[in-house]
Amino acid sequence: MRILITGGAGFIGSHIADLLAAEGHDIVLLDALLPQAHGGSEAPEWTRDHEFVRGDVRDDALLARLLPGVDAVCHQAAMVGHGVDPSDAPAYAGHNDYGTAVLLAAMHAAGIARLVLAGSMVVYGEGHYECPEHGSVRPGPRRNEDLDAGRYEPPCPLCGRALAPGLVPEDAPLDPRSTYAATKLAQEHLAAAWARQTGGSVWSLRYHNVYGPRMPRDTPYAGVASIFRSALARGEAPRVLEDGRQRRDFVHVTDVAAANALALGRPAGADVLVPVNVCSGEPHTIGDLATTLSAAVDGPPPVIAGGSRPGDVRHVVADPARASALLGFRAAVSFDDGVRAFAGEPLRRSVAPA
């Protein structure tokens, strides 16, 4: 197949490109080289093995030139991360939602019916919780006064008792709690509407906490693994918010690339968007990540800083069952092996100010 990968010079997109090319596919990369993710105006060295076009996914004239002859689109282009403050909102909506709308319109004009979308676990908000009295419940946003007092666990919204976190399935209620999260959910709605209107097929691969080589460094838009790595590279201790016991699902970027390859090989079905967790299914704490990275480079131990970021959730660990059943996907890289290797792998060069 000939496959267009938007965001193809980026952290995840570049690994997808390498894997698909190794499988014999014809790949074209489109990337705007946003300063939030790239440390300069030059394309990264790993793009040299592929057909690369620098451009914006919002450029409909460019897409009209690129899409003829393309069999499927792997849409990775996005402004990612937690961001800085609400002033980021127009940029997030412009890149993520308007960009997706322009791409979908161009795909329709070109007669392309297969899309794999980079979704995100952030659409869930908090993960899955069980109350000993009320069963499965959805806690509301945590109160600032509780966070300031170091009470980080969300209580049962009905009785106030402690909750047990579990694995979140794809049919969980959706509750985005940041600007980025809201734009990722809007991408799914746009793609679902496109599928219904055109007979197209969409997998939304809801990535959990992806880490691995080629992550950007020294930027507030990067994931927590990159933020900790950047601190250690400066000789500083990783700074862990809250008490470090918040649980996440860390998945290696090579596993994420494998999930994309599987999705591109299996249409989701006509007139439909199918969401799938791309995850390990194994809970690890943020403190585990910081400790493992520090130990791997003989760096300073993590500092538990308390506090929290607005919109942060406490626990999100995914149920991997649907990915296994529908795509045959299972994460192959263990947490210990992946994180220890990541500790010595290259990050992208420092990011220029936006």
Short mmCIF file of C-alpha atoms in Angstrom, two decimals:
data_model
loop_
_atom_site.label_atom_id
_atom_site.label_comp_id
_atom_site.label_asym_id
_atom_site.label_seq_id
_atom_site.Cartn_x
_atom_site.Cartn_y
_atom_site.Cartn_z
CA MET A 1 0.00 0.00 0.00
CA ARG A 2 0.92 3.63 -0.39
CA ILE A 3 0.38 5.24 3.01
CA LEU A 4 0.46 8.91 4.00
CA ILE A 5 1.66 9.44 7.57
CA THR A 6 0.85 12.90 8.88
CA GLY A 7 3.22 13.95 11.63
CA GLY A 8 5.59 11.45 10.07
CA ALA A 9 8.79 13.15 11.24
CA GLY A 10 7.62 13.04 14.85
CA PHE A 11 8.30 10.70 17.73
CA ILE A 12 5.59 8.13 17.03
CA GLY A 13 5.08 8.80 13.33
CA SER A 14 8.72 8.14 12.50
CA HIS A 15 8.67 4.72 14.16
CA ILE A 16 5.49 3.83 12.28
CA ALA A 17 7.16 4.90 9.03
CA ASP A 18 10.23 2.75 9.65
CA LEU A 19 8.15 -0.33 10.45
CA LEU A 20 5.79 0.07 7.49
CA ALA A 21 8.67 0.62 5.10
CA ALA A 22 10.36 -2.52 6.43
CA GLU A 23 7.12 -4.39 5.69
CA GLY A 24 7.30 -3.25 2.07
CA HIS A 25 4.83 -0.37 2.04
CA ASP A 26 5.34 2.84 0.06
CA ILE A 27 5.48 5.66 2.61
CA VAL A 28 5.13 9.42 2.29
CA LEU A 29 5.65 11.60 5.35
CA LEU A 30 3.97 14.95 5.92
CA ASP A 31 5.11 17.08 8.84
CA ALA A 32 4.96 20.78 9.68
CA LEU A 33 7.97 20.48 12.04
CA LEU A 34 6.23 22.38 14.85
CA PRO A 35 8.69 24.03 17.22
CA GLN A 36 6.94 22.43 20.21
CA ALA A 37 8.20 19.04 19.02
CA HIS A 38 11.22 19.76 16.81
CA GLY A 39 14.38 21.59 17.78
CA GLY A 40 14.79 23.65 14.64
CA SER A 41 13.63 23.93 11.05
CA GLU A 42 15.49 20.96 9.58
CA ALA A 43 13.83 17.59 9.18
CA PRO A 44 15.24 14.93 11.55
CA GLU A 45 17.80 12.56 10.12
CA TRP A 46 15.42 9.58 10.22
CA THR A 47 13.23 11.15 7.54
CA ARG A 48 15.99 10.70 4.95
CA ASP A 49 14.99 7.08 4.36
CA HIS A 50 11.47 8.09 3.28
CA GLU A 51 9.71 10.45 0.94
CA PHE A 52 9.31 13.56 3.08
CA VAL A 53 7.18 16.66 2.53
CA ARG A 54 7.34 19.59 4.90
CA GLY A 55 3.88 21.08 5.15
CA ASP A 56 0.81 21.67 7.25
CA VAL A 57 -2.08 19.21 7.33
CA ARG A 58 -4.35 22.27 7.22
CA ASP A 59 -3.10 23.10 3.71
CA ASP A 60 -5.86 21.68 1.52
CA ALA A 61 -4.04 22.52 -1.71
CA LEU A 62 -1.01 20.53 -0.55
CA LEU A 63 -3.19 17.58 0.42
CA ALA A 64 -4.85 17.67 -2.99
CA ARG A 65 -1.41 17.08 -4.50
CA LEU A 66 -0.30 14.42 -2.03
CA LEU A 67 -3.36 12.20 -1.68
CA PRO A 68 -3.96 10.88 -5.22
CA GLY A 69 -2.61 7.32 -5.30
CA VAL A 70 -2.64 6.97 -1.50
CA ASP A 71 -4.46 3.89 -0.18
CA ALA A 72 -4.69 4.79 3.51
CA VAL A 73 -3.84 7.64 5.89
CA CYS A 74 -2.18 7.25 9.28
CA HIS A 75 -2.99 10.52 11.05
CA GLN A 76 -0.41 11.23 13.73
CA ALA A 77 -0.09 15.00 13.27
CA ALA A 78 -1.16 16.88 16.39
CA MET A 79 -0.12 19.37 18.97
CA VAL A 80 0.40 17.10 21.97
CA GLY A 81 0.96 17.18 25.71
CA HIS A 82 -0.55 18.91 28.67
CA GLY A 83 0.39 22.38 27.44
CA VAL A 84 1.24 25.45 29.45
CA ASP A 85 -2.06 27.25 30.18
CA PRO A 86 -5.36 28.11 28.48
CA SER A 87 -3.58 30.42 26.05
CA ASP A 88 -2.63 27.21 24.19
CA ALA A 89 -6.28 26.44 23.37
CA PRO A 90 -6.48 28.11 19.95
CA ALA A 91 -3.31 26.33 18.80
CA TYR A 92 -4.55 22.95 20.04
CA ALA A 93 -7.93 23.38 18.34
CA GLY A 94 -6.37 24.70 15.15
CA HIS A 95 -3.80 21.95 14.71
CA ASN A 96 -5.77 19.02 16.08
CA ASP A 97 -9.39 19.64 15.16
CA TYR A 98 -9.33 22.00 12.20
CA GLY A 99 -6.37 20.07 10.81
CA THR A 100 -8.29 16.81 11.08
CA ALA A 101 -11.34 18.34 9.41
CA VAL A 102 -9.24 19.57 6.47
CA LEU A 103 -7.60 16.15 6.13
CA LEU A 104 -10.93 14.31 6.16
CA ALA A 105 -12.37 16.61 3.51
CA ALA A 106 -9.31 16.06 1.32
CA MET A 107 -9.52 12.29 1.79
CA HIS A 108 -13.15 12.36 0.68
CA ALA A 109 -12.23 14.36 -2.42
CA ALA A 110 -9.47 11.86 -3.22
CA GLY A 111 -11.68 8.82 -2.64
CA ILE A 112 -9.62 7.46 0.28
CA ALA A 113 -11.70 5.42 2.73
CA ARG A 114 -9.17 4.07 5.27
CA LEU A 115 -7.93 6.07 8.25
CA VAL A 116 -5.93 5.16 11.34
CA LEU A 117 -6.17 7.96 13.87
CA ALA A 118 -3.79 8.62 16.74
CA GLY A 119 -6.26 8.70 19.60
CA SER A 120 -5.41 9.15 23.27
CA MET A 121 -6.22 7.82 26.71
CA VAL A 122 -6.86 11.41 27.83
CA VAL A 123 -10.42 11.15 26.48
CA TYR A 124 -11.33 9.01 29.49
CA GLY A 125 -10.42 11.53 32.18
CA GLU A 126 -10.11 9.37 35.27
CA GLY A 127 -9.79 5.65 34.74
CA HIS A 128 -12.03 2.86 36.03
CA TYR A 129 -12.90 2.73 39.75
CA GLU A 130 -14.86 0.39 41.99
CA CYS A 131 -16.53 1.39 45.24
CA PRO A 132 -17.01 -1.44 47.78
CA GLU A 133 -20.61 -0.28 48.27
CA HIS A 134 -21.70 1.18 44.93
CA GLY A 135 -19.71 -0.82 42.42
CA SER A 136 -18.39 0.94 39.31
CA VAL A 137 -18.45 4.71 39.79
CA ARG A 138 -17.10 7.81 38.03
CA PRO A 139 -15.38 10.23 40.41
CA GLY A 140 -15.61 13.90 39.57
CA PRO A 141 -12.64 16.26 39.23
CA ARG A 142 -10.49 16.37 42.34
CA ARG A 143 -10.91 19.46 44.52
CA ASN A 144 -8.05 21.93 44.87
CA GLU A 145 -8.34 21.91 48.63
CA ASP A 146 -7.87 18.13 48.69
CA LEU A 147 -4.85 18.30 46.39
CA ASP A 148 -3.30 21.11 48.45
CA ALA A 149 -3.74 18.96 51.55
CA GLY A 150 -2.12 15.92 49.90
CA ARG A 151 -5.39 14.01 49.52
CA TYR A 152 -4.84 12.76 45.99
CA GLU A 153 -7.14 9.74 45.71
CA PRO A 154 -10.60 10.57 44.31
CA PRO A 155 -13.37 9.41 46.67
CA CYS A 156 -16.62 7.70 45.73
CA PRO A 157 -18.96 10.47 44.54
CA LEU A 158 -21.88 8.77 46.31
CA CYS A 159 -20.50 7.85 49.73
CA GLY A 160 -17.02 9.34 49.94
CA ARG A 161 -15.32 6.00 50.56
CA ALA A 162 -11.95 5.02 49.11
CA LEU A 163 -12.02 3.55 45.60
CA ALA A 164 -10.07 0.71 43.99
CA PRO A 165 -8.67 1.60 40.53
CA GLY A 166 -8.95 -0.95 37.73
CA LEU A 167 -8.55 -1.28 33.96
CA VAL A 168 -10.47 1.17 31.78
CA PRO A 169 -12.24 -0.33 28.72
CA GLU A 170 -13.00 1.49 25.47
CA ASP A 171 -16.71 1.77 26.30
CA ALA A 172 -16.03 3.74 29.50
CA PRO A 173 -17.72 7.15 29.73
CA LEU A 174 -15.61 9.86 28.10
CA ASP A 175 -14.66 12.85 30.21
CA PRO A 176 -11.80 14.95 28.76
CA ARG A 177 -10.31 17.23 31.41
CA SER A 178 -7.79 19.36 29.53
CA THR A 179 -7.70 21.36 26.31
CA TYR A 180 -5.60 18.67 24.67
CA ALA A 181 -8.02 15.98 25.81
CA ALA A 182 -11.00 17.91 24.45
CA THR A 183 -9.34 18.22 21.04
CA LYS A 184 -8.49 14.51 20.93
CA LEU A 185 -12.11 13.58 21.59
CA ALA A 186 -13.25 16.07 18.94
CA GLN A 187 -10.93 14.35 16.45
CA GLU A 188 -12.76 11.08 17.10
CA HIS A 189 -16.16 12.72 16.60
CA LEU A 190 -15.03 14.32 13.34
CA ALA A 191 -13.61 11.03 12.05
CA ALA A 192 -16.74 9.11 13.08
CA ALA A 193 -18.95 11.58 11.21
CA TRP A 194 -16.71 11.26 8.14
CA ALA A 195 -16.95 7.46 8.28
CA ARG A 196 -20.75 7.54 8.46
CA GLN A 197 -21.02 10.04 5.61
CA THR A 198 -18.54 8.35 3.28
CA GLY A 199 -18.59 4.65 4.16
CA GLY A 200 -15.05 5.05 5.42
CA SER A 201 -13.25 2.96 8.02
CA VAL A 202 -11.51 4.39 11.09
CA TRP A 203 -9.48 2.85 13.88
CA SER A 204 -8.88 5.30 16.73
CA LEU A 205 -5.85 3.94 18.55
CA ARG A 206 -6.07 5.39 22.03
CA TYR A 207 -2.42 5.58 23.02
CA HIS A 208 -1.56 5.40 26.67
CA ASN A 209 1.74 6.76 28.01
CA VAL A 210 4.10 6.24 25.09
CA TYR A 211 7.86 6.42 25.63
CA GLY A 212 11.01 5.52 23.74
CA PRO A 213 13.77 6.94 21.55
CA ARG A 214 13.21 10.12 19.52
CA MET A 215 11.03 11.77 22.17
CA PRO A 216 11.56 15.55 22.20
CA ARG A 217 13.43 16.90 25.18
CA ASP A 218 13.23 20.07 27.27
CA THR A 219 9.65 20.97 26.43
CA PRO A 220 6.44 21.22 28.54
CA TYR A 221 4.61 19.52 25.65
CA ALA A 222 6.54 16.25 26.05
CA GLY A 223 5.41 13.20 27.99
CA VAL A 224 6.49 12.55 31.55
CA ALA A 225 9.14 10.02 30.50
CA SER A 226 10.87 12.67 28.40
CA ILE A 227 10.57 15.28 31.15
CA PHE A 228 12.29 12.93 33.61
CA ARG A 229 14.97 12.00 31.06
CA SER A 230 15.64 15.66 30.31
CA ALA A 231 16.10 16.39 34.02
CA LEU A 232 18.53 13.50 34.44
CA ALA A 233 20.50 14.65 31.38
CA ARG A 234 20.97 18.00 33.14
CA GLY A 235 22.16 16.22 36.28
CA GLU A 236 18.94 17.04 38.11
CA ALA A 237 16.62 14.75 40.05
CA PRO A 238 13.30 13.96 38.36
CA ARG A 239 10.58 16.03 40.01
CA VAL A 240 7.52 13.87 40.67
CA LEU A 241 4.21 15.59 41.34
CA GLU A 242 1.66 14.46 43.93
CA ASP A 243 3.01 11.49 45.92
CA GLY A 244 4.32 9.56 42.93
CA ARG A 245 1.74 6.80 43.37
CA GLN A 246 -0.52 7.80 40.50
CA ARG A 247 -0.86 4.86 38.12
CA ARG A 248 -0.37 4.93 34.37
CA ASP A 249 0.03 2.46 31.52
CA PHE A 250 3.44 2.88 29.87
CA VAL A 251 3.77 1.46 26.36
CA HIS A 252 6.92 1.45 24.23
CA VAL A 253 6.86 3.32 20.94
CA THR A 254 7.81 0.22 18.96
CA ASP A 255 4.68 -1.48 20.28
CA VAL A 256 2.63 1.56 19.25
CA ALA A 257 4.11 1.32 15.74
CA ALA A 258 3.18 -2.36 15.62
CA ALA A 259 -0.42 -1.55 16.56
CA ASN A 260 -0.62 0.97 13.72
CA ALA A 261 0.72 -1.56 11.23
CA LEU A 262 -1.91 -4.08 12.33
CA ALA A 263 -4.70 -1.50 12.05
CA LEU A 264 -3.63 -0.46 8.58
CA GLY A 265 -3.81 -4.10 7.51
CA ARG A 266 -7.35 -4.62 8.85
CA PRO A 267 -10.11 -2.15 7.95
CA ALA A 268 -12.35 -1.43 10.93
CA GLY A 269 -15.50 -1.86 8.84
CA ALA A 270 -17.58 0.49 6.73
CA ASP A 271 -19.35 3.51 8.25
CA VAL A 272 -17.64 3.10 11.60
CA LEU A 273 -14.98 4.35 13.99
CA VAL A 274 -13.62 1.69 16.33
CA PRO A 275 -11.67 2.87 19.40
CA VAL A 276 -8.92 0.59 20.70
CA ASN A 277 -6.62 0.98 23.70
CA VAL A 278 -2.96 0.75 22.71
CA CYS A 279 -1.39 -0.14 26.00
CA SER A 280 0.43 -2.72 28.07
CA GLY A 281 -2.43 -3.41 30.47
CA GLU A 282 0.07 -3.32 33.35
CA PRO A 283 -0.11 -0.58 36.00
CA HIS A 284 3.04 1.24 37.05
CA THR A 285 3.30 4.41 39.05
CA ILE A 286 4.89 7.67 37.98
CA GLY A 287 7.27 7.11 40.89
CA ASP A 288 8.22 3.70 39.45
CA LEU A 289 9.11 5.36 36.16
CA ALA A 290 11.26 8.06 37.77
CA THR A 291 13.04 5.58 40.06
CA THR A 292 13.79 3.12 37.25
CA LEU A 293 15.15 5.85 34.97
CA SER A 294 17.32 7.35 37.73
CA ALA A 295 18.76 3.98 38.71
CA ALA A 296 19.52 3.10 35.09
CA VAL A 297 21.78 6.14 34.67
CA ASP A 298 23.07 6.21 38.27
CA GLY A 299 21.39 9.58 38.64
CA PRO A 300 19.94 11.40 41.64
CA PRO A 301 16.85 9.79 43.15
CA PRO A 302 13.49 11.35 42.33
CA VAL A 303 12.12 14.19 44.43
CA ILE A 304 8.48 13.86 45.49
CA ALA A 305 7.28 17.42 45.02
CA GLY A 306 3.58 17.23 45.89
CA GLY A 307 1.21 19.55 44.09
CA SER A 308 -0.44 18.73 40.77
CA ARG A 309 -1.15 20.13 37.34
CA PRO A 310 -4.64 21.46 36.56
CA GLY A 311 -6.69 18.77 34.87
CA ASP A 312 -4.41 15.90 35.89
CA VAL A 313 -6.14 12.65 36.77
CA ARG A 314 -5.07 10.13 39.39
CA HIS A 315 -5.13 6.69 37.77
CA VAL A 316 -5.54 5.55 34.15
CA VAL A 317 -4.54 1.99 33.25
CA ALA A 318 -6.06 0.39 30.16
CA ASP A 319 -7.82 -2.84 29.39
CA PRO A 320 -5.91 -4.47 26.49
CA ALA A 321 -8.57 -7.06 25.63
CA ARG A 322 -10.14 -5.33 22.62
CA ALA A 323 -6.79 -4.68 20.93
CA SER A 324 -5.93 -8.34 21.35
CA ALA A 325 -9.30 -9.56 20.05
CA LEU A 326 -9.71 -7.20 17.09
CA LEU A 327 -6.15 -6.49 16.01
CA GLY A 328 -4.16 -9.36 17.47
CA PHE A 329 -2.06 -6.75 19.28
CA ARG A 330 -0.17 -7.42 22.49
CA ALA A 331 2.60 -5.21 23.81
CA ALA A 332 5.95 -7.00 23.49
CA VAL A 333 8.28 -4.67 25.42
CA SER A 334 8.20 -5.06 29.20
CA PHE A 335 8.28 -2.00 31.48
CA ASP A 336 11.64 -2.87 33.03
CA ASP A 337 13.35 -3.66 29.74
CA GLY A 338 11.86 -0.73 27.89
CA VAL A 339 12.50 1.92 30.54
CA ARG A 340 16.07 0.80 31.22
CA ALA A 341 16.85 0.87 27.50
CA PHE A 342 15.15 4.26 27.16
CA ALA A 343 17.42 5.66 29.85
CA GLY A 344 20.36 5.40 27.45
CA GLU A 345 18.61 6.04 24.14
CA PRO A 346 18.78 9.37 22.31
CA LEU A 347 16.15 12.02 22.73
CA ARG A 348 15.54 14.59 20.04
CA ARG A 349 17.68 17.72 20.33
CA SER A 350 16.52 20.53 22.60
CA VAL A 351 13.37 22.20 21.42
CA ALA A 352 13.50 25.81 20.31
CA PRO A 353 11.16 28.27 22.05
CA ALA A 354 7.70 28.34 20.47
#
